One Martini backbone bead per residue (centre of mass of N, CA, C, O) as a GRO file, in nm:
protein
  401
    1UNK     BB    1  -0.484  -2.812   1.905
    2UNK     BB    2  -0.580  -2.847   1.577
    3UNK     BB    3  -0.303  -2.949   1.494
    4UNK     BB    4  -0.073  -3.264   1.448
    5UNK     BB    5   0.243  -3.276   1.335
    6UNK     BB    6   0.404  -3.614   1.190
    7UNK     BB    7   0.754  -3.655   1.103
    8UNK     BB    8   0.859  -3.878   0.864
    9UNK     BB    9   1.118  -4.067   0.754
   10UNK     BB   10   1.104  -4.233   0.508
   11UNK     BB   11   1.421  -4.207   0.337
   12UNK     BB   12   1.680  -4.284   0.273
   13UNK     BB   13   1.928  -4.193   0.062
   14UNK     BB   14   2.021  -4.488  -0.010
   15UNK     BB   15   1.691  -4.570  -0.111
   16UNK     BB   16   1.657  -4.364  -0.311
   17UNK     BB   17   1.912  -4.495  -0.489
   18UNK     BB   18   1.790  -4.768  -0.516
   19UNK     BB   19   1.499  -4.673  -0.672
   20UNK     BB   20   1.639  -4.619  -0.900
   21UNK     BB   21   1.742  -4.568  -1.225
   22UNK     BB   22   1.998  -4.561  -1.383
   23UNK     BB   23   1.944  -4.288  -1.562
   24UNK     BB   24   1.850  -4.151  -1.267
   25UNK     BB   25   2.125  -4.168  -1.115
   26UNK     BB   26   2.291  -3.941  -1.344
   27UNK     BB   27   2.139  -3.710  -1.230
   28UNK     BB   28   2.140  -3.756  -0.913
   29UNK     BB   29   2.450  -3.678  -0.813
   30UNK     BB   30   2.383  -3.365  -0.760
   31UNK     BB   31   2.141  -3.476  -0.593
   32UNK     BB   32   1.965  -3.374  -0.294
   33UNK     BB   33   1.727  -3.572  -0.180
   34UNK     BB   34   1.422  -3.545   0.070
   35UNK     BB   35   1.203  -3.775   0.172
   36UNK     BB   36   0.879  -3.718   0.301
   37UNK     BB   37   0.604  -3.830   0.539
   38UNK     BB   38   0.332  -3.655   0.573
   39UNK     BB   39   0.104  -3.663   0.855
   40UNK     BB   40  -0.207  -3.521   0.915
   41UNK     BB   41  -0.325  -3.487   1.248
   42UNK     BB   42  -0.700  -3.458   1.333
   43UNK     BB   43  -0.921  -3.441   1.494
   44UNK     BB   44  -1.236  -3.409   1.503
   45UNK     BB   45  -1.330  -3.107   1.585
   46UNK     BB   46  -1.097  -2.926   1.467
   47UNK     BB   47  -1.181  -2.963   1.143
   48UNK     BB   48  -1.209  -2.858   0.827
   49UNK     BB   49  -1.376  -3.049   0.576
   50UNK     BB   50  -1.207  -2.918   0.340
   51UNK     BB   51  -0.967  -3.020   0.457
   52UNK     BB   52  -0.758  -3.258   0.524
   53UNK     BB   53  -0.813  -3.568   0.591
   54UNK     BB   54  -0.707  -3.858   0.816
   55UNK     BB   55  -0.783  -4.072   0.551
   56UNK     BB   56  -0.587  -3.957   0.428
   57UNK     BB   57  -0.321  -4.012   0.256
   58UNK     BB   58   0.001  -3.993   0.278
   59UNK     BB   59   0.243  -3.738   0.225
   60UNK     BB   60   0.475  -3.608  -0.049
   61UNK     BB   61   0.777  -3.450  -0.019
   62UNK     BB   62   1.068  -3.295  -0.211
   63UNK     BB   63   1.379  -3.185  -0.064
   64UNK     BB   64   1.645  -2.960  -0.185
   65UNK     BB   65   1.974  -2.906  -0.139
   66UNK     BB   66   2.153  -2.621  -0.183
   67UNK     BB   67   2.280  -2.526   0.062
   68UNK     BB   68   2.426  -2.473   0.387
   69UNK     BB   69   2.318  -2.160   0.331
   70UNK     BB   70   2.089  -1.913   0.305
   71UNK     BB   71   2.318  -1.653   0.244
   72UNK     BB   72   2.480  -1.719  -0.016
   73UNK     BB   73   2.325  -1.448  -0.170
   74UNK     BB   74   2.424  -1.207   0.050
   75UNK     BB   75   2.706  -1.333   0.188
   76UNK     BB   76   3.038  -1.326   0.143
   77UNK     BB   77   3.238  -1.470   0.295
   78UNK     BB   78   3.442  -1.238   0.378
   79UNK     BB   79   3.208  -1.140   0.516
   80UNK     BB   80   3.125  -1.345   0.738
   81UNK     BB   81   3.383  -1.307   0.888
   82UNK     BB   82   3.360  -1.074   0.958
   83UNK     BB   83   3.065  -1.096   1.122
   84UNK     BB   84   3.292  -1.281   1.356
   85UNK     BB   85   3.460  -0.993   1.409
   86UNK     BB   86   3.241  -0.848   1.610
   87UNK     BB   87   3.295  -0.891   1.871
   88UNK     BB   88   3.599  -0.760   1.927
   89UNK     BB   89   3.465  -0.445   1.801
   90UNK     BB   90   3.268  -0.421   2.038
   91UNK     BB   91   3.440  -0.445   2.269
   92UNK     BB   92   3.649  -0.215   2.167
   93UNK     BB   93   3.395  -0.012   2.196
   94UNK     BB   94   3.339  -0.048   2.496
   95UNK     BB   95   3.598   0.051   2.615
   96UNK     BB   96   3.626   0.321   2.461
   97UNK     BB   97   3.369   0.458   2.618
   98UNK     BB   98   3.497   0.423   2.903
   99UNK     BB   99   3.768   0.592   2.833
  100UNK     BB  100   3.565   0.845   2.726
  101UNK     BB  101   3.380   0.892   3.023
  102UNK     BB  102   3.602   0.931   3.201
  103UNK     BB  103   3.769   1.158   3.101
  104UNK     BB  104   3.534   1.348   3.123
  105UNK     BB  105   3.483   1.308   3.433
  106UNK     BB  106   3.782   1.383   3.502
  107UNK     BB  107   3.793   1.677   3.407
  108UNK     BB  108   3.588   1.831   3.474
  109UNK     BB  109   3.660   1.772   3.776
  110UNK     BB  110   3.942   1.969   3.719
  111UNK     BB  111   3.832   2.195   3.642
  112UNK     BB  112   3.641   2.255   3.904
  113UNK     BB  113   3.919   2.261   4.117
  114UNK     BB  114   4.044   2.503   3.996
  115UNK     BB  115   3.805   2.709   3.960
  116UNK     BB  116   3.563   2.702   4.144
  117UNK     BB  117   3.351   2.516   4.004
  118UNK     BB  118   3.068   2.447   3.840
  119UNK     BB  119   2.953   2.261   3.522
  120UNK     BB  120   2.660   2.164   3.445
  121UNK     BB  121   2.615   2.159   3.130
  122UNK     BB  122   2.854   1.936   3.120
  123UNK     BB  123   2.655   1.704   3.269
  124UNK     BB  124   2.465   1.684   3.097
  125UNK     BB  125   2.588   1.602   2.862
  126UNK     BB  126   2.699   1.351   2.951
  127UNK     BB  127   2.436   1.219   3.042
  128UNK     BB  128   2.333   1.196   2.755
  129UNK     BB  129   2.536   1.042   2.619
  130UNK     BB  130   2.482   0.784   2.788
  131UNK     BB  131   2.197   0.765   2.702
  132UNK     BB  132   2.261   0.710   2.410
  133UNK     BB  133   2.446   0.457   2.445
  134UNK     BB  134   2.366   0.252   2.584
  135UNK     BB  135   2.176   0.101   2.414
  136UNK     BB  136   2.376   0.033   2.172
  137UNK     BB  137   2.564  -0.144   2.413
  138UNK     BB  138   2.376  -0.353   2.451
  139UNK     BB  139   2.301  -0.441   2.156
  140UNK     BB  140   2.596  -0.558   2.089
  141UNK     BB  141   2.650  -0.720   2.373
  142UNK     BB  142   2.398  -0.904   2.281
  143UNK     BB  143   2.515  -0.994   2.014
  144UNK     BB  144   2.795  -1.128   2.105
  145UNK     BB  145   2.654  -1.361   2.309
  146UNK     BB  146   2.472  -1.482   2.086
  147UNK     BB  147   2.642  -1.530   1.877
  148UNK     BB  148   2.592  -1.823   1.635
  149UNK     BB  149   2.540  -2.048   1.423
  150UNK     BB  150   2.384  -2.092   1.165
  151UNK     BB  151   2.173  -2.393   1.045
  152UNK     BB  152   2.020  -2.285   0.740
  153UNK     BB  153   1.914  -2.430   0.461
  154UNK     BB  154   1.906  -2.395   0.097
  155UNK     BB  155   1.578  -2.488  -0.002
  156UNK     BB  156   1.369  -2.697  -0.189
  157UNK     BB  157   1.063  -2.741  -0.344
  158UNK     BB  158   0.947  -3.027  -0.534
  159UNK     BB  159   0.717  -3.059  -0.731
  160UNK     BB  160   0.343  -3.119  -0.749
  161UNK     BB  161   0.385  -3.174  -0.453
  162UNK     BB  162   0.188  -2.972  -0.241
  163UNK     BB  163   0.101  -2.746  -0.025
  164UNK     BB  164  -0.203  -2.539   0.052
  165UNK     BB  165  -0.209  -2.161  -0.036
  166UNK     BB  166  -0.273  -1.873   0.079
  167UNK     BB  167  -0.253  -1.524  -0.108
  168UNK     BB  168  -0.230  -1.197   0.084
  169UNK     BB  169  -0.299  -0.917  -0.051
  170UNK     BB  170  -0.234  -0.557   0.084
  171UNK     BB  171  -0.437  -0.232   0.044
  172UNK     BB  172  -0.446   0.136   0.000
  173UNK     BB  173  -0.442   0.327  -0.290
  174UNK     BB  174  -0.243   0.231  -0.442
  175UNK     BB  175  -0.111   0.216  -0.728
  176UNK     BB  176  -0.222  -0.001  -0.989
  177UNK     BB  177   0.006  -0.108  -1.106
  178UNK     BB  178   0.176  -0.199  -0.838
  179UNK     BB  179  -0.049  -0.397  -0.783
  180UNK     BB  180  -0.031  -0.571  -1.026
  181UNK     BB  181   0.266  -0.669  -1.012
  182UNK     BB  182   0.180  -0.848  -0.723
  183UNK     BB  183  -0.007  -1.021  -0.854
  184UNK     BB  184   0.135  -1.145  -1.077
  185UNK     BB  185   0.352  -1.241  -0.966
  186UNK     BB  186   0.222  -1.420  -0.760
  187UNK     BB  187   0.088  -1.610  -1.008
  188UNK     BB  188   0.378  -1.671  -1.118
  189UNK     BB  189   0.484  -1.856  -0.962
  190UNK     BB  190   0.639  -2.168  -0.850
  191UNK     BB  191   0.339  -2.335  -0.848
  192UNK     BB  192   0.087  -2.496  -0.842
  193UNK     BB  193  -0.186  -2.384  -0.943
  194UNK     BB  194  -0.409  -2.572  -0.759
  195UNK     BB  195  -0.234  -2.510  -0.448
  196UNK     BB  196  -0.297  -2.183  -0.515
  197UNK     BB  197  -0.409  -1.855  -0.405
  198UNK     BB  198  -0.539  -1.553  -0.467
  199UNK     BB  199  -0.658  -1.238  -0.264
  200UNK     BB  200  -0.730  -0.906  -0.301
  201UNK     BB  201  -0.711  -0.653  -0.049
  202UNK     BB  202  -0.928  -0.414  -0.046
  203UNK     BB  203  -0.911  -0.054   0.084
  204UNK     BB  204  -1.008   0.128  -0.150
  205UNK     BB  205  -1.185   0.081  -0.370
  206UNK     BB  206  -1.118   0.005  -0.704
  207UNK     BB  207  -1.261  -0.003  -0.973
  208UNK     BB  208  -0.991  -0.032  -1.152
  209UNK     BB  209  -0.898  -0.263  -1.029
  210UNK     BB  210  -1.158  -0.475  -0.991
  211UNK     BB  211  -1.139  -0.487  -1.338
  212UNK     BB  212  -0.809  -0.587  -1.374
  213UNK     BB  213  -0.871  -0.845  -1.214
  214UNK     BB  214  -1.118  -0.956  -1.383
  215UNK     BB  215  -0.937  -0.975  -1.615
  216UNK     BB  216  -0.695  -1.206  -1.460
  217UNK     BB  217  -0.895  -1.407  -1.421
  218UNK     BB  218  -0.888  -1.546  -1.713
  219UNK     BB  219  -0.584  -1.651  -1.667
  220UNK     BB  220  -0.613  -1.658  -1.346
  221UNK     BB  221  -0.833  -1.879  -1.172
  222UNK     BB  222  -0.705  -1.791  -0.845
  223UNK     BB  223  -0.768  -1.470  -0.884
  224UNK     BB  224  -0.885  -1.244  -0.630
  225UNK     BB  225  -1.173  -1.046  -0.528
  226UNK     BB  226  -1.175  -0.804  -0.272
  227UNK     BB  227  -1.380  -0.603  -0.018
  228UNK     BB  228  -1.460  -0.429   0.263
  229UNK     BB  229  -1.683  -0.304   0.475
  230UNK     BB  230  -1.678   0.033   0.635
  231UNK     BB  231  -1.789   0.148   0.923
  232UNK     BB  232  -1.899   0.394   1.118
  233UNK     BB  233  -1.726   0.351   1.419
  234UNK     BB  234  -1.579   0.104   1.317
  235UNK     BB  235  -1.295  -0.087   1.366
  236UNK     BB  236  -1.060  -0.159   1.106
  237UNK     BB  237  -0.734  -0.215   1.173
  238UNK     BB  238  -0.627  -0.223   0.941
  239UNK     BB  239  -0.416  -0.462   0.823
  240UNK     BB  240  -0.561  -0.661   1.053
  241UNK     BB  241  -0.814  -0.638   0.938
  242UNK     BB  242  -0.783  -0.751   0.666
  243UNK     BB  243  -0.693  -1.005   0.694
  244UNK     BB  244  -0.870  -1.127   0.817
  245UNK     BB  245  -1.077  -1.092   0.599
  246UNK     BB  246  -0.909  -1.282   0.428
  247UNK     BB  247  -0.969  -1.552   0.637
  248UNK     BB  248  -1.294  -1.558   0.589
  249UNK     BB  249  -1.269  -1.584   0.257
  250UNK     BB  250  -1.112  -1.848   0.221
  251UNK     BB  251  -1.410  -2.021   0.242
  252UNK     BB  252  -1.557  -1.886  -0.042
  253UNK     BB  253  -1.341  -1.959  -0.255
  254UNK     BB  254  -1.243  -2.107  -0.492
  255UNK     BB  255  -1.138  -2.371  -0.349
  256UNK     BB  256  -0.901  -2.474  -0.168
  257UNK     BB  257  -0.792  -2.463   0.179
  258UNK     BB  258  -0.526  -2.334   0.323
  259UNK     BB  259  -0.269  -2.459   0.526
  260UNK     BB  260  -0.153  -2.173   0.462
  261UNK     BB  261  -0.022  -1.813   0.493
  262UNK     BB  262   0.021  -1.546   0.270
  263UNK     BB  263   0.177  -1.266   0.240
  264UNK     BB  264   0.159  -0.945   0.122
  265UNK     BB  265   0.246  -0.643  -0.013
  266UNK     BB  266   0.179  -0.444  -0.262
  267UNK     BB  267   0.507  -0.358  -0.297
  268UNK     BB  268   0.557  -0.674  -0.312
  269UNK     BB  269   0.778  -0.890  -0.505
  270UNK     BB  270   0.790  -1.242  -0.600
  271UNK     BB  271   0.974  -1.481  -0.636
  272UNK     BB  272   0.943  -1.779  -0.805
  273UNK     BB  273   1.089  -1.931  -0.529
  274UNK     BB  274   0.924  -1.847  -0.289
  275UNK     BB  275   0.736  -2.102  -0.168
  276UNK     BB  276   0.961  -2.306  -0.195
  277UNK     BB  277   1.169  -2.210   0.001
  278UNK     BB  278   0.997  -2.184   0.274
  279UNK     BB  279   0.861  -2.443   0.338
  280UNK     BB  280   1.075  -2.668   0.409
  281UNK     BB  281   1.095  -2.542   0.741
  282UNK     BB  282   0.830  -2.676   0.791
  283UNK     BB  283   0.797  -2.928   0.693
  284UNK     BB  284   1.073  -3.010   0.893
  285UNK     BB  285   0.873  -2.833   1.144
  286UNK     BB  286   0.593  -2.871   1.347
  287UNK     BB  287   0.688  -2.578   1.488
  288UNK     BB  288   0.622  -2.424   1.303
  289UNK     BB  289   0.447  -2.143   1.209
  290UNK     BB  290   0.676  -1.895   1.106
  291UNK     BB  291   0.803  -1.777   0.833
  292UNK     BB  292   1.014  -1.479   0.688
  293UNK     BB  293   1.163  -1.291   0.464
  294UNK     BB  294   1.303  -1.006   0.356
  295UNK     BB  295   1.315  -0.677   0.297
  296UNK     BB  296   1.347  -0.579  -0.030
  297UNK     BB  297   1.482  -0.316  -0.217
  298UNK     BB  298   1.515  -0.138  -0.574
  299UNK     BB  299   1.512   0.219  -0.460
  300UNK     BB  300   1.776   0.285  -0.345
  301UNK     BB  301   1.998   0.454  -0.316
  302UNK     BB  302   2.280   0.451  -0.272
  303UNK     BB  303   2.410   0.603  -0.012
  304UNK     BB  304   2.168   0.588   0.205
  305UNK     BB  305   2.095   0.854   0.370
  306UNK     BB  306   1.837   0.705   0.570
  307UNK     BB  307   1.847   0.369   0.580
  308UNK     BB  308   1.635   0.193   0.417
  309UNK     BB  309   1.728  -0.111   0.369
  310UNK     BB  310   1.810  -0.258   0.663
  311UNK     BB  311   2.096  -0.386   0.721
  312UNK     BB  312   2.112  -0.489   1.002
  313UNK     BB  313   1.838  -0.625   1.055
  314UNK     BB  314   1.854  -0.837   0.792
  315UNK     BB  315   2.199  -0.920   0.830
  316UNK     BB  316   2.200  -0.936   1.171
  317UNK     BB  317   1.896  -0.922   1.363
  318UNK     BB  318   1.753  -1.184   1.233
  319UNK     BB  319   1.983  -1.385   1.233
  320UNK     BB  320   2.005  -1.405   1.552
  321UNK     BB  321   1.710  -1.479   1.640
  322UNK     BB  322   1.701  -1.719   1.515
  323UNK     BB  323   1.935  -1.853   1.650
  324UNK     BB  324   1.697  -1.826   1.906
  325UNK     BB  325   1.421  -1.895   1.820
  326UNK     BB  326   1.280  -1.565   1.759
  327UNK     BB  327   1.200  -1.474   1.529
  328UNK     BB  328   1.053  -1.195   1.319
  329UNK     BB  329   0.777  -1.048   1.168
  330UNK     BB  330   0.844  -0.847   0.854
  331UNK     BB  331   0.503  -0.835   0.667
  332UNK     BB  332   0.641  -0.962   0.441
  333UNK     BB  333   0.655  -1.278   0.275
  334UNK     BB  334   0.512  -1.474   0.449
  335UNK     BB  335   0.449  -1.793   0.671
  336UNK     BB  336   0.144  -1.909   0.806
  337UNK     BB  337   0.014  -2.190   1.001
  338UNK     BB  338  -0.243  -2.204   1.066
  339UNK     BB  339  -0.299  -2.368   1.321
  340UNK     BB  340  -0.150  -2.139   1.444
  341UNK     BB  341  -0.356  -1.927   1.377
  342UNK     BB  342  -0.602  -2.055   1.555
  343UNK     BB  343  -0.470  -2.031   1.858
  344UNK     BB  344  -0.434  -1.683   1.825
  345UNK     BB  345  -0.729  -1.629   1.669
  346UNK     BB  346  -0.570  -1.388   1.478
  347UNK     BB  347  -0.480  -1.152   1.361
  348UNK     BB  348  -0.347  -0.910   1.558
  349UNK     BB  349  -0.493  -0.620   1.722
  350UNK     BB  350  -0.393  -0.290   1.842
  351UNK     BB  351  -0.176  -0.257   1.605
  352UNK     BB  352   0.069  -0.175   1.385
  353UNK     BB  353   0.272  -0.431   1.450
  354UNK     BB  354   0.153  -0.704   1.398
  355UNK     BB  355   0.356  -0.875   1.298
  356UNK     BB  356   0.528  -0.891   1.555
  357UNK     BB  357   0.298  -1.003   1.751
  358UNK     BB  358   0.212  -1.264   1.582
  359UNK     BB  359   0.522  -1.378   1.682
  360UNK     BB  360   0.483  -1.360   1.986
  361UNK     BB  361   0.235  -1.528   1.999
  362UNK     BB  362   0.341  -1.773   1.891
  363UNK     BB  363   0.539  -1.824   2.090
  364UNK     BB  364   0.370  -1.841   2.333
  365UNK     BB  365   0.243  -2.068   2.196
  366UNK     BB  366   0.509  -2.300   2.123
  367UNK     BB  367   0.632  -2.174   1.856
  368UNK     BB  368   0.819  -2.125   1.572
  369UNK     BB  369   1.052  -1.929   1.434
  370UNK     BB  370   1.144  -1.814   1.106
  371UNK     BB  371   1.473  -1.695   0.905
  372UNK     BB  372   1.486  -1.659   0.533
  373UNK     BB  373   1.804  -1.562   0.406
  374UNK     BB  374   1.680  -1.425   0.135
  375UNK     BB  375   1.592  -1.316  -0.200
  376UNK     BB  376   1.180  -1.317  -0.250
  377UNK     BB  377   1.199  -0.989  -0.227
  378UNK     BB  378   1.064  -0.670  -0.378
  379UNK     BB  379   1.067  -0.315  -0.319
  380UNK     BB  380   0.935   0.003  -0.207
  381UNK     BB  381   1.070   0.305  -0.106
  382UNK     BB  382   1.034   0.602  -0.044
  383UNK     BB  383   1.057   0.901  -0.250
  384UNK     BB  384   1.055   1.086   0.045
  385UNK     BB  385   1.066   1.246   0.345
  386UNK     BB  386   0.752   1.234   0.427
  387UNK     BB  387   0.727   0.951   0.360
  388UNK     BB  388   0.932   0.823   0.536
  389UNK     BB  389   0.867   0.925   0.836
  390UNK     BB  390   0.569   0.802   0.820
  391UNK     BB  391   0.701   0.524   0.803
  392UNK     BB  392   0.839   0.515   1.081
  393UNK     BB  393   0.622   0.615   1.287
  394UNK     BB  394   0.442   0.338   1.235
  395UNK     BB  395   0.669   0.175   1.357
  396UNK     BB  396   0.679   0.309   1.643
  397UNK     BB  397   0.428   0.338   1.780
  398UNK     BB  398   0.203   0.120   1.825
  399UNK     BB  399  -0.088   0.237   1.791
  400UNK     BB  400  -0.387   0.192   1.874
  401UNK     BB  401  -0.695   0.069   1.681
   0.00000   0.00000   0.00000
């Protein structure tokens, strides 16, 4: 291991309270907040002398709790009761399977004894119908037995004590306009300016792309441009060859090199409170490798005939993950701590689903993945059913790259 985070509690709520002088003390009655002390020890060998060094003094950072449960911006108490109700009822969607399955059966077999006939058709039918049912009761009642309460509180880092984070934008031919919009909010989150880069990581070559971020870069001294140079018949990876070329520019652009990797998609817009919200959990848990939040869009239309929300996913199937500490890493507005991704050696290649891959391999080498449903990006959804086809076809291909 690279990196050997050692979580020590500085202060109790107590000594807070009473280092405080009177008039900060009725500011903070209403605030919790968490002091700590976070010392990083790294080997003589591990280390990058960028990096923070064993003999600086140890950093606090102060976290403030926002409420007991961190989907309380998505989650509606009433929903939340439904879906601890939802138990009960996939039971009893299991029971109504076995007793249509049963009767299908007792009857085919009944008309073919009437008959004095085979009737293959219907047999066919019965086992497809069975096949198509299995994995979906599979997966209800798997979720049934796993369900337990999420433990994870809404949280902020406070103050101008913050981790330094690079933020790694990829695109590939989208539209300028929408790559500015997250370039622009990227540079605009609620952040030290001098804490965070922004990295924009172009596999289009967009020559106006280029002059655009020149010229923001006027504005946000953080904000950079790469492209890298693609050989003809070497494989380029697609998005996790991008991003792996924007871990080795970390070393190269002006600034501290980020403790910590954000990625973003082209079209997904931070929150300005998006790195405030993620750190908290890592910052807490010296074994958190990978934190990353839903994947929200704002152009679903309303009646969602396509299903593009991924409300299953988003706020049952990622919540229930977490609860057994193997969230899956969502692909956009995530953040990973670099010594996680140096013992796995670089964002996985091979895979269309690297997000997936990323979160399985450092699962596998003992960190932990968290899942912060919040809402702190925001994205869009396809536009035609072309594109929509196109875009499901790439997330289950999985195919080698």
């Amino acid at each position: 291991m690279s990196c050997q985070t050692i979580i020590f509690l500085a202060q109790t709520h107590a000594n807070l309270w009473n280092s405080l002088a009177v008039p900060q003390r009725d500011q903070a009655k209403s605030l919790y907040t968490m002091m700590l002390t976070i010392k990083e020890v790294r080997s003589s060998e591990a280390f990058h002398p960028t990096l923070i060094h064993e003999s600086e003094p140890s950093r606090q950072y102060a976290i403030e709790s926002l409420a007991d449960r961190d989907d309380i911006d998505l989650l509606q108490p009433w929903k939340r009761h439904l879906y601890f109700s939802s138990s009960l009822l996939t039971i009893a969607a299991f029971l109504a399977y076995i007793l249509y399955f049963g009767l299908r059966i007792r009857f085919t077999i009944a008309a073919q004894n009437a008959n004095r006939i085979v009737y293959p058709a219907a047999w066919i039918f019965i086992f497809i119908e069975i096949g198509v049912a299995t994995p979906v009761l599979l997966q209800s009642l798997w979720s049934v037995f796993v369900l337990k309460p999420r433990r994870r509180q809404k949280m902020r880092l406070k103050g101008d004590m913050a981790p330094t984070v690079d933020v790694l934008i990829t695109c590939c031919g989208e539209d300028d306009d929408l790559i500015l919009n997250t370039a622009r909010a990227a540079c605009n989150i609620d952040y030290p300016a001098n804490r965070f880069r922004v990295i924009l990581l172009d596999d289009g070559k967009s020559g106006p792309l280029f002059r655009a971020i020149a010229a923001l870069h006027e504005q946000h001294s953080n904000l950079f441009y790469r492209s890298r140079e693609k050989k003809s018949g070497v494989p380029h990876h697609f998005k996790a060859g991008n991003l792996n070329f924007g871990l080795q520019q970390t070393w190269s652009v002006k600034g501290q090199v980020g403790e910590y990797i954000a990625a973003l998609d082209a079209d997904m817009i931070p929150q300005q409170d998006w790195l405030r919200a993620i750190l908290p959990h890592m910052l807490l848990d010296a074994k958190c490798g990978l934190a990353c939040p839903p994947q929200l869009f704002y152009n679903v239309p309303p009646s969602d005939p396509l299903y593009q929300s991924l409300d299953f996913f988003v706020h049952v199937s990622e919540p229930i993950k977490d609860a057994l500490g193997v969230a899956w890493c969502t692909g956009s507005g995530y953040v990973v701590r670099r010594s996680a991704l140096d013992e796995i050696g670089q964002i996985p290649v091979g895979s269309v689903a690297e997000d997936v891959l990323c979160s399985t391999l450092l699962l596998a080498e003992g960190w932990r993945t968290a899942y912060i449903h919040e809402p702190l990006q925001y994205g869009t959804v396809p536009e035609d059913y072309g594109g929509h086809i196109k875009q499901r076809t790439r997330w289950v291909s999985k195919t080698p790259m």
